[in-house]
Short mmCIF file of C-alpha atoms in Angstrom, two decimals:
data_model
loop_
_atom_site.label_atom_id
_atom_site.label_comp_id
_atom_site.label_asym_id
_atom_site.label_seq_id
_atom_site.Cartn_x
_atom_site.Cartn_y
_atom_site.Cartn_z
CA MET A 242 -71.15 9.80 -41.67
CA ASN A 243 -70.37 6.27 -42.80
CA ARG A 244 -69.16 6.86 -46.33
CA ILE A 245 -66.03 6.76 -48.47
CA LEU A 246 -64.98 9.33 -51.05
CA ILE A 247 -63.26 7.92 -54.15
CA LEU A 248 -61.36 10.46 -56.24
CA ASP A 249 -61.12 9.13 -59.78
CA TYR A 250 -57.81 9.61 -61.59
CA GLY A 251 -58.94 7.72 -64.67
CA SER A 252 -58.35 4.11 -63.71
CA GLN A 253 -60.22 1.42 -65.61
CA PHE A 254 -60.85 -0.15 -62.19
CA THR A 255 -62.37 2.85 -60.37
CA GLN A 256 -65.91 1.51 -60.65
CA LEU A 257 -64.63 -1.82 -59.33
CA ILE A 258 -63.22 -0.09 -56.24
CA ALA A 259 -66.69 1.29 -55.58
CA ARG A 260 -68.26 -2.10 -56.17
CA ARG A 261 -65.97 -3.79 -53.64
CA ILE A 262 -66.75 -1.12 -51.06
CA ARG A 263 -70.49 -1.45 -51.61
CA GLU A 264 -70.22 -5.22 -51.42
CA ALA A 265 -68.79 -4.62 -47.95
CA SER A 266 -72.03 -2.71 -47.15
CA VAL A 267 -70.30 0.67 -46.99
CA TYR A 268 -71.64 3.67 -48.86
CA CYS A 269 -69.25 5.40 -51.28
CA GLU A 270 -69.28 7.95 -54.07
CA ILE A 271 -66.94 8.44 -57.04
CA HIS A 272 -65.99 12.01 -57.91
CA PRO A 273 -63.50 13.35 -60.48
CA ALA A 274 -59.94 13.96 -59.35
CA SER A 275 -60.49 17.71 -59.70
CA LYS A 276 -62.53 17.54 -56.48
CA GLY A 277 -59.23 16.70 -54.75
CA LEU A 278 -58.20 20.30 -55.36
CA ASP A 279 -61.28 21.55 -53.51
CA LEU A 280 -60.78 20.93 -49.82
CA GLY A 281 -64.07 22.67 -49.12
CA PHE A 282 -65.87 19.97 -51.09
CA ILE A 283 -64.04 17.21 -49.22
CA ARG A 284 -64.80 18.74 -45.83
CA ALA A 285 -68.45 19.16 -46.77
CA PHE A 286 -68.61 15.55 -47.97
CA ASP A 287 -67.27 14.55 -44.55
CA PRO A 288 -65.92 11.13 -45.55
CA LYS A 289 -64.77 8.40 -43.19
CA GLY A 290 -61.97 7.76 -45.65
CA ILE A 291 -60.60 8.88 -49.01
CA ILE A 292 -59.31 6.68 -51.82
CA LEU A 293 -57.20 8.05 -54.65
CA SER A 294 -57.65 5.70 -57.59
CA GLY A 295 -55.12 4.57 -60.12
CA GLY A 296 -54.89 6.14 -63.53
CA PRO A 297 -53.10 6.03 -66.89
CA ASN A 298 -51.02 9.16 -66.35
CA SER A 299 -47.52 9.64 -65.07
CA VAL A 300 -47.14 12.11 -62.24
CA PHE A 301 -44.51 13.74 -64.46
CA ASP A 302 -46.91 14.37 -67.36
CA GLU A 303 -47.71 17.99 -68.07
CA GLY A 304 -51.19 18.64 -66.78
CA ALA A 305 -51.40 15.30 -64.95
CA PRO A 306 -54.25 15.27 -62.40
CA SER A 307 -53.13 16.14 -58.92
CA ALA A 308 -54.49 16.98 -55.48
CA ASP A 309 -54.11 19.74 -52.94
CA PRO A 310 -51.14 18.72 -50.73
CA ALA A 311 -53.26 19.80 -47.76
CA ILE A 312 -55.39 16.70 -48.34
CA LEU A 313 -52.65 14.88 -46.43
CA ASP A 314 -53.29 17.04 -43.37
CA LEU A 315 -57.06 16.65 -43.11
CA GLY A 316 -56.72 13.83 -40.59
CA VAL A 317 -59.01 11.65 -42.73
CA PRO A 318 -57.69 8.16 -43.53
CA LEU A 319 -56.39 8.11 -47.08
CA LEU A 320 -55.45 5.24 -49.37
CA GLY A 321 -53.57 5.83 -52.62
CA ILE A 322 -53.81 3.04 -55.17
CA CYS A 323 -51.16 2.87 -57.93
CA TYR A 324 -51.20 6.37 -59.47
CA GLY A 325 -52.83 7.52 -56.24
CA MET A 326 -49.86 6.21 -54.25
CA GLN A 327 -47.36 7.76 -56.66
CA LEU A 328 -49.17 11.07 -56.29
CA VAL A 329 -49.14 10.85 -52.49
CA ALA A 330 -45.43 10.04 -52.55
CA ARG A 331 -44.70 13.00 -54.81
CA LEU A 332 -46.85 15.42 -52.79
CA ALA A 333 -45.21 14.28 -49.54
CA GLY A 334 -41.63 14.52 -50.80
CA GLY A 335 -40.79 10.93 -51.73
CA LYS A 336 -38.55 9.88 -54.60
CA VAL A 337 -40.72 8.97 -57.57
CA VAL A 338 -38.87 7.73 -60.63
CA PRO A 339 -40.33 7.90 -64.14
CA SER A 340 -40.47 4.71 -66.15
CA SER A 341 -41.46 3.80 -69.70
CA GLU A 342 -42.88 0.43 -68.61
CA ARG A 343 -46.68 0.45 -68.65
CA GLY A 344 -49.50 -1.98 -68.02
CA VAL A 345 -50.70 -4.26 -65.24
CA ARG A 346 -49.64 -7.82 -64.56
CA PRO A 347 -49.30 -10.24 -61.65
CA ARG A 348 -46.39 -9.70 -59.27
CA GLU A 349 -45.30 -11.14 -55.96
CA ILE A 350 -44.89 -8.73 -53.10
CA ALA A 351 -43.12 -9.29 -49.81
CA ILE A 352 -45.07 -7.87 -46.88
CA LYS A 353 -42.84 -6.17 -44.31
CA GLU A 354 -45.34 -5.92 -41.45
CA ASN A 355 -48.64 -7.61 -40.67
CA LYS A 356 -50.55 -4.59 -39.45
CA GLY A 357 -52.35 -1.62 -40.95
CA LEU A 358 -53.49 -2.59 -44.44
CA PHE A 359 -51.87 -5.99 -43.98
CA ALA A 360 -53.35 -6.85 -40.60
CA GLY A 361 -54.17 -10.54 -40.47
CA PHE A 362 -51.44 -11.53 -42.91
CA GLU A 363 -48.78 -13.95 -41.73
CA PRO A 364 -45.45 -12.41 -40.61
CA HIS A 365 -43.11 -11.95 -43.59
CA ALA A 366 -45.81 -13.24 -45.92
CA THR A 367 -45.72 -12.99 -49.69
CA ALA A 368 -48.78 -12.35 -51.83
CA ILE A 369 -49.66 -12.27 -55.50
CA VAL A 370 -51.06 -8.92 -56.61
CA TRP A 371 -52.11 -7.28 -59.86
CA ALA A 372 -49.49 -4.56 -60.06
CA SER A 373 -49.24 -1.47 -62.20
CA HIS A 374 -46.11 -0.64 -64.06
CA GLY A 375 -44.96 2.87 -64.81
CA ASP A 376 -43.61 5.36 -62.29
CA ARG A 377 -42.24 3.73 -59.20
CA VAL A 378 -41.42 5.00 -55.74
CA ASP A 379 -37.74 4.42 -55.02
CA GLU A 380 -37.79 6.07 -51.60
CA PRO A 381 -40.80 6.75 -49.38
CA PRO A 382 -41.49 10.32 -48.28
CA PRO A 383 -40.20 11.54 -44.91
CA HIS A 384 -42.09 9.95 -42.00
CA PHE A 385 -43.37 7.11 -44.20
CA ARG A 386 -42.20 3.53 -43.83
CA VAL A 387 -42.18 0.76 -46.40
CA THR A 388 -44.83 -1.91 -45.79
CA ALA A 389 -44.34 -4.02 -48.92
CA THR A 390 -41.75 -4.49 -51.65
CA SER A 391 -41.44 -6.41 -54.91
CA ALA A 392 -38.66 -7.27 -57.33
CA ASN A 393 -39.29 -4.17 -59.45
CA ALA A 394 -40.74 -1.87 -56.78
CA PRO A 395 -38.67 -0.97 -53.71
CA VAL A 396 -41.82 0.63 -52.29
CA ALA A 397 -44.84 -1.49 -53.21
CA GLY A 398 -46.65 -0.37 -50.07
CA MET A 399 -46.14 2.45 -47.60
CA GLN A 400 -47.68 3.98 -44.50
CA HIS A 401 -47.21 7.25 -42.66
CA GLU A 402 -45.77 6.82 -39.18
CA GLN A 403 -48.30 9.11 -37.46
CA LYS A 404 -51.06 9.96 -39.94
CA PRO A 405 -53.58 7.45 -41.36
CA ILE A 406 -52.12 7.69 -44.88
CA TYR A 407 -51.46 4.52 -46.86
CA GLY A 408 -50.42 3.57 -50.36
CA VAL A 409 -50.16 0.42 -52.45
CA LEU A 410 -48.61 0.11 -55.90
CA PHE A 411 -51.10 -2.54 -56.96
CA HIS A 412 -54.85 -3.04 -57.33
CA PRO A 413 -56.47 -4.65 -54.26
CA GLU A 414 -59.90 -4.32 -55.89
CA VAL A 415 -59.35 -6.85 -58.71
CA ALA A 416 -59.85 -10.61 -58.51
CA HIS A 417 -56.23 -11.09 -59.65
CA THR A 418 -55.19 -9.85 -56.19
CA PRO A 419 -56.51 -12.82 -54.18
CA ARG A 420 -56.22 -11.15 -50.77
CA GLY A 421 -57.16 -7.69 -51.96
CA GLY A 422 -60.51 -7.92 -50.21
CA GLU A 423 -58.75 -8.27 -46.86
CA ILE A 424 -56.69 -5.17 -47.59
CA LEU A 425 -59.76 -3.11 -48.46
CA HIS A 426 -61.63 -4.42 -45.43
CA ASN A 427 -58.72 -3.43 -43.20
CA PHE A 428 -58.86 0.08 -44.63
CA LEU A 429 -62.65 0.40 -44.38
CA PHE A 430 -63.23 -1.07 -40.95
CA ALA A 431 -60.00 -1.11 -38.91
CA ILE A 432 -58.54 2.16 -40.24
CA CYS A 433 -61.56 4.28 -41.26
CA GLY A 434 -63.89 2.88 -38.60
CA CYS A 435 -66.76 2.30 -41.01
CA VAL A 436 -69.73 0.27 -39.85
CA PRO A 437 -71.24 -2.22 -42.33
CA GLY A 438 -74.65 -1.17 -43.55
CA LEU A 439 -75.31 1.29 -46.36
CA ASP A 440 -76.32 4.70 -45.01
CA ALA A 441 -79.72 5.34 -46.57
CA ARG A 442 -79.79 8.84 -45.11
CA ALA A 443 -76.53 9.67 -46.88
CA LEU A 444 -78.00 8.35 -50.13
CA HIS A 445 -81.10 10.49 -49.66
CA ARG A 446 -79.00 13.58 -48.94
CA SER A 447 -76.86 12.91 -52.00
CA ARG A 448 -80.04 13.09 -54.07
CA GLY A 449 -81.39 16.13 -52.23
CA GLN A 450 -79.78 18.86 -54.26
CA PRO A 451 -80.96 17.56 -57.66
CA HIS A 452 -84.42 17.06 -56.16
CA SER A 453 -84.49 20.64 -54.92
CA ARG A 454 -83.57 21.92 -58.37
CA ALA A 455 -86.29 19.74 -59.89
CA ARG A 456 -88.89 21.07 -57.46
CA GLY A 457 -87.97 24.60 -58.48
CA ALA A 458 -88.78 23.88 -62.13
CA THR A 459 -92.25 24.30 -63.58
CA GLY A 460 -92.34 21.87 -66.52
CA ARG A 461 -93.68 18.37 -66.70
CA ALA A 462 -91.82 15.11 -67.31
CA ILE A 463 -92.70 11.82 -68.97
CA CYS A 464 -91.27 8.43 -68.08
CA GLY A 465 -91.68 5.19 -69.98
CA LEU A 466 -92.35 2.16 -67.79
CA SER A 467 -91.42 -1.32 -68.95
CA GLY A 468 -92.52 -3.14 -65.82
CA GLY A 469 -88.89 -3.86 -64.94
CA VAL A 470 -86.77 -2.74 -62.01
CA ASP A 471 -84.71 -0.03 -63.74
CA SER A 472 -87.60 2.04 -65.10
CA ALA A 473 -89.59 1.53 -61.91
CA VAL A 474 -86.78 2.89 -59.72
CA ALA A 475 -86.21 5.80 -62.10
CA ALA A 476 -89.91 6.64 -62.03
CA ALA A 477 -90.04 6.46 -58.22
CA LEU A 478 -87.04 8.80 -57.82
CA VAL A 479 -88.37 11.34 -60.30
CA HIS A 480 -91.83 11.18 -58.72
CA ARG A 481 -90.27 11.87 -55.33
CA ALA A 482 -88.62 14.93 -56.85
CA ILE A 483 -91.45 16.49 -58.90
CA GLY A 484 -94.62 14.75 -57.73
CA ASP A 485 -97.68 14.98 -59.95
CA ARG A 486 -95.74 16.79 -62.68
CA LEU A 487 -94.56 13.33 -63.75
CA THR A 488 -96.62 11.22 -66.15
CA CYS A 489 -95.66 7.57 -66.60
CA VAL A 490 -96.54 5.66 -69.77
CA PHE A 491 -96.86 1.89 -69.88
CA VAL A 492 -97.38 0.13 -73.22
CA ASP A 493 -99.36 -3.11 -73.23
CA HIS A 494 -98.05 -4.68 -76.42
CA GLY A 495 -99.77 -8.00 -75.88
CA LEU A 496 -96.64 -9.94 -74.95
CA LEU A 497 -96.68 -9.29 -71.21
CA ARG A 498 -96.62 -11.93 -68.51
CA HIS A 499 -100.01 -12.96 -67.13
CA GLY A 500 -101.32 -10.25 -64.80
CA GLU A 501 -98.34 -7.91 -65.43
CA ARG A 502 -100.45 -5.02 -66.69
CA GLU A 503 -102.73 -5.19 -63.67
CA GLN A 504 -99.73 -5.40 -61.33
CA VAL A 505 -98.11 -2.29 -62.84
CA GLU A 506 -101.37 -0.35 -62.63
CA GLN A 507 -101.93 -1.41 -59.03
CA THR A 508 -98.36 -0.57 -57.96
CA PHE A 509 -97.98 2.80 -59.61
CA ARG A 510 -101.53 4.13 -59.34
CA ALA A 511 -102.82 2.71 -56.08
CA HIS A 512 -99.66 2.35 -54.01
CA LEU A 513 -97.44 5.18 -55.31
CA GLY A 514 -100.16 7.58 -56.46
CA MET A 515 -98.58 8.27 -59.83
CA ASP A 516 -100.22 9.58 -62.97
CA LEU A 517 -100.05 6.42 -65.08
CA ARG A 518 -101.27 6.19 -68.66
CA VAL A 519 -101.59 2.72 -70.20
CA VAL A 520 -101.37 2.47 -73.99
CA ASP A 521 -103.10 -0.61 -75.38
CA ALA A 522 -101.08 -1.67 -78.43
CA THR A 523 -102.31 -5.24 -78.63
CA ILE A 524 -103.33 -6.62 -82.00
CA GLY A 525 -106.91 -5.70 -82.84
CA SER A 526 -107.16 -2.99 -80.21
#
């Protein structure tokens, strides 16, 4: 499988993480952090790598989202981002210190080693990153080493000495981290071993279970077509799931582009074999 599992801990940037991964031509899915407590789900998903997103919580908050500590022993490459790194540090026995300082802002980090996440960086390089404030990691967990520091974060980056577990206390996915793309690419390709090229089979499988449920139903469905991409894709997916139980409706309101009505009819009736009803709502009809 060539796909990445993103566990969402509530970060405003979680969707951006997924976007950056997809821009790198790697398939990924976002799932709620609660899935991190279900190792059976993770094993069944069979990811090439796991990313724990940031989030607004403190790891010390009552009821703060967590993960099964055994996630660190799956042997699957794992990257904790901000809250995700704080959570990894806490689960693995590091020293996490609560802080009242919140928010994200630019910071300069000093990179301790140009390998792993920072492969390709100059030795002893510095970099501007968009860093989260809040809990900080004062000491890495046992068997982890520090890979980056900043003025207010003794552990701005860390890596396990034997396992493919990494953490950064900043957001590599945002444009305010100029070299964040390199960091994510290092994780995806050098560490996880992903191959560029979205896995269409994985996408089809991810849609398989809803399709199976739809096939088991007996009712009919109706879908409004505008002639645009979004409604066309939606109609195609639903038609794949329930076949001729889908009826598509296209309204000719008299303001269409030249030949658009004929094109829609040709595409959906002749090529896709759909039940298409055209409503003529032009003036004088």
